[in-house]
CSV table of C-alpha atoms in Angstrom, one decimal:
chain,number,residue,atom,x,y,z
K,1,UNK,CA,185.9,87.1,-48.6
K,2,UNK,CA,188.6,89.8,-49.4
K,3,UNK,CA,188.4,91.4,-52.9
K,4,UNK,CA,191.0,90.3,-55.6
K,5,UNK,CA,192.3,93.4,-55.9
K,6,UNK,CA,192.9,93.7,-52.3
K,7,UNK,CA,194.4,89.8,-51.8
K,8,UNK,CA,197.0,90.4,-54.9
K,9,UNK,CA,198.2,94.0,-53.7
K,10,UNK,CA,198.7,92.8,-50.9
K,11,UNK,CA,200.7,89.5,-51.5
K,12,UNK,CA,202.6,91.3,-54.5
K,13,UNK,CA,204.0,94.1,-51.6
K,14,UNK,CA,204.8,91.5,-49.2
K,15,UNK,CA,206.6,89.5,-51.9
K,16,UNK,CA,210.0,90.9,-52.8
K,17,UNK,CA,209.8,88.7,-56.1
K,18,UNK,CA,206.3,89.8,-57.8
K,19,UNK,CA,206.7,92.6,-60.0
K,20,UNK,CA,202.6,92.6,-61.1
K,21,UNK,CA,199.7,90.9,-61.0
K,22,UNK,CA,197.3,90.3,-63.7
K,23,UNK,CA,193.4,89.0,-64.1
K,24,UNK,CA,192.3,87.1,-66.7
K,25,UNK,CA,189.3,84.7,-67.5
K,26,UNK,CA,186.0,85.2,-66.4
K,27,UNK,CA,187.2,87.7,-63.3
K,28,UNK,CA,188.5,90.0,-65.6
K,29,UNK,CA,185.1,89.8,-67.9
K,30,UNK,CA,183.4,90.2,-64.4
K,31,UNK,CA,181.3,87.2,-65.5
K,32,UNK,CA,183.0,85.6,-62.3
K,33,UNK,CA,180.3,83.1,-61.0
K,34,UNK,CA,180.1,81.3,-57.2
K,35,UNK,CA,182.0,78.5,-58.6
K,36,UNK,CA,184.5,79.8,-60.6
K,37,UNK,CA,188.2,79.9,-60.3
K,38,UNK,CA,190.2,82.9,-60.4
K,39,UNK,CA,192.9,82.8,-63.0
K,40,UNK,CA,196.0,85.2,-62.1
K,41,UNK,CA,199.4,85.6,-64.0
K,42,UNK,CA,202.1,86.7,-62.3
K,43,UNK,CA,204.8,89.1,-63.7
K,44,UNK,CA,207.6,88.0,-61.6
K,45,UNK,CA,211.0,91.2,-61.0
K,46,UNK,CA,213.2,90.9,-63.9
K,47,UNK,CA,216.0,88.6,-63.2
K,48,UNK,CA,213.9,86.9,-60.9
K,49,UNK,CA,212.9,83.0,-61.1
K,50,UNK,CA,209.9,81.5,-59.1
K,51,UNK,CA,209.9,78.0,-58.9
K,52,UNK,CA,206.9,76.0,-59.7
K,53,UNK,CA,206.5,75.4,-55.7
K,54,UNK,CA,207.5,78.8,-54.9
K,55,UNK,CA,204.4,79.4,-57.6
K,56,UNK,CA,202.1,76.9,-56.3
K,57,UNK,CA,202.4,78.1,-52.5
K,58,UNK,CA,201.9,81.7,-53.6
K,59,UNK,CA,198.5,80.5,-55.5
K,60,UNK,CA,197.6,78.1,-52.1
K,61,UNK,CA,198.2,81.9,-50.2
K,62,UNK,CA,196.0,83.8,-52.6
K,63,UNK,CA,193.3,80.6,-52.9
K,64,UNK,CA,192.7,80.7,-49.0
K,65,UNK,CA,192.3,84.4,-48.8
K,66,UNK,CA,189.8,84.5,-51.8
K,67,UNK,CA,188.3,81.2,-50.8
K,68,UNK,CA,188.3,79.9,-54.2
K,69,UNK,CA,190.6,77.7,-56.5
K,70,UNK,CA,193.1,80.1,-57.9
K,71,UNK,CA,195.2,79.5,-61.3
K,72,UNK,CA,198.7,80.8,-61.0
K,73,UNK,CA,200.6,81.2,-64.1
K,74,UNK,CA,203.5,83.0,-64.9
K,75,UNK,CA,204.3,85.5,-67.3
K,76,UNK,CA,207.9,84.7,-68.6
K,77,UNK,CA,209.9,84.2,-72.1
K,78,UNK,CA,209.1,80.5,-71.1
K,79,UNK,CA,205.4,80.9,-73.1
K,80,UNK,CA,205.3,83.4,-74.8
K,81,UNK,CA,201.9,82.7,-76.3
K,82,UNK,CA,200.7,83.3,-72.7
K,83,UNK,CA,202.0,86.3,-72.4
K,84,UNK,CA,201.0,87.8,-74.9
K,85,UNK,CA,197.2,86.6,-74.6
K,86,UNK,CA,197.6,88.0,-70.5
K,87,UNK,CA,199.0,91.2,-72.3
K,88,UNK,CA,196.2,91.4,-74.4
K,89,UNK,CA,193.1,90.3,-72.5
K,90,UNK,CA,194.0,90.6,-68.7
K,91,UNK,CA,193.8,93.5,-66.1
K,92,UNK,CA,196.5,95.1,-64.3
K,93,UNK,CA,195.8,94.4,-60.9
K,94,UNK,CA,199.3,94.9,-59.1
K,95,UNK,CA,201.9,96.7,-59.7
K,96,UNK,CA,204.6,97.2,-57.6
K,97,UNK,CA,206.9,99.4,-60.5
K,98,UNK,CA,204.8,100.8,-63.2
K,99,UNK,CA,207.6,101.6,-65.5
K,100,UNK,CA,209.7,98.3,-65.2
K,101,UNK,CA,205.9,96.5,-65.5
K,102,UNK,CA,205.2,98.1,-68.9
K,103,UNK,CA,209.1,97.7,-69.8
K,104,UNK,CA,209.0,93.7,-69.2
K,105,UNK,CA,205.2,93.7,-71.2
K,106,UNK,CA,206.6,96.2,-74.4
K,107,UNK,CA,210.1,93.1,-73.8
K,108,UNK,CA,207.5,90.3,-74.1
K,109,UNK,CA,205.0,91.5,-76.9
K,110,UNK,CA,208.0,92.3,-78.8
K,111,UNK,CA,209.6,88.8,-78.4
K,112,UNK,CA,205.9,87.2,-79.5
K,113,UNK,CA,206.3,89.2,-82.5
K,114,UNK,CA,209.5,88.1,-83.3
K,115,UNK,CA,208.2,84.6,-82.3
K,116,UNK,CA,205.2,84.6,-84.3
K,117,UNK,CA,207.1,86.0,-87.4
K,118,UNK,CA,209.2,83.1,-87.4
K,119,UNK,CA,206.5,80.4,-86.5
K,120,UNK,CA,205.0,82.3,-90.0
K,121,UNK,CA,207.9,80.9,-91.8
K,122,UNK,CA,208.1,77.6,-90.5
K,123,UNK,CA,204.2,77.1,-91.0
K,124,UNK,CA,204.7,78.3,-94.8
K,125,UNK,CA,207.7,75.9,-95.7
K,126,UNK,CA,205.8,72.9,-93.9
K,127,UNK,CA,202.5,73.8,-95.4
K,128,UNK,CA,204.0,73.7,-99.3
């Protein structure tokens, strides 16, 4: 069985569209048992979209090599609140530019914040 590390490095530098690769879940605690999945988010190039079948077939890719269910999910403006718990709790895996990886991260934190501020108000005026 190949290691994650290997199997995402090296479908994110085959992939012209994958900008990183993170690990989350029980993989990224290393409390990764025979029968668990591996859950992966993918930072795709900026400007870049990745259909959800694109998505699935690069999951089916990485699922055969690893030999385990993989769950694919995608690090966007779409879900925020996803981002920012991958930001927060996942590993950097992949890579393929460091700088524009940390530049869409600091893009996406800083939109959850704004997000978050605003959910604040919305929450208060409902909550009255």
């Amino acid at each position: 069985m190949a290691s994650i590390t290997d199997a995402v490095t090296d479908t994110g530098s085959r992939d012209t569209r994958v900008l990183a690769f993170y690990l989350l879940g029980s993989a990224a605690q290393n409390r990764l048992r025979h029968d668990s999945d591996v859950d992966i988010a993918l930072m795709p190039m900026p400007g870049t979209v990745i259909s959800s079948i694109e998505r699935a077939g690069i999951a089916h890719a990485l699922s055969y090599r690893l030999r385990r269910t993989v769950d694919l999910g995608e690090l966007s403006t779409r879900n925020l609140v996803y981002a920012n718990e991958v930001l927060h709790t996942g590993a950097l895996l992949y890579s393929k530019d460091p700088a524009a990886t940390a530049l869409v991260a600091a893009n996406l934190l800083g939109l959850y914040l704004e997000f978050n501020e605003r959910r604040q108000e919305v929450t208060r005026a409902f909550s009255l």
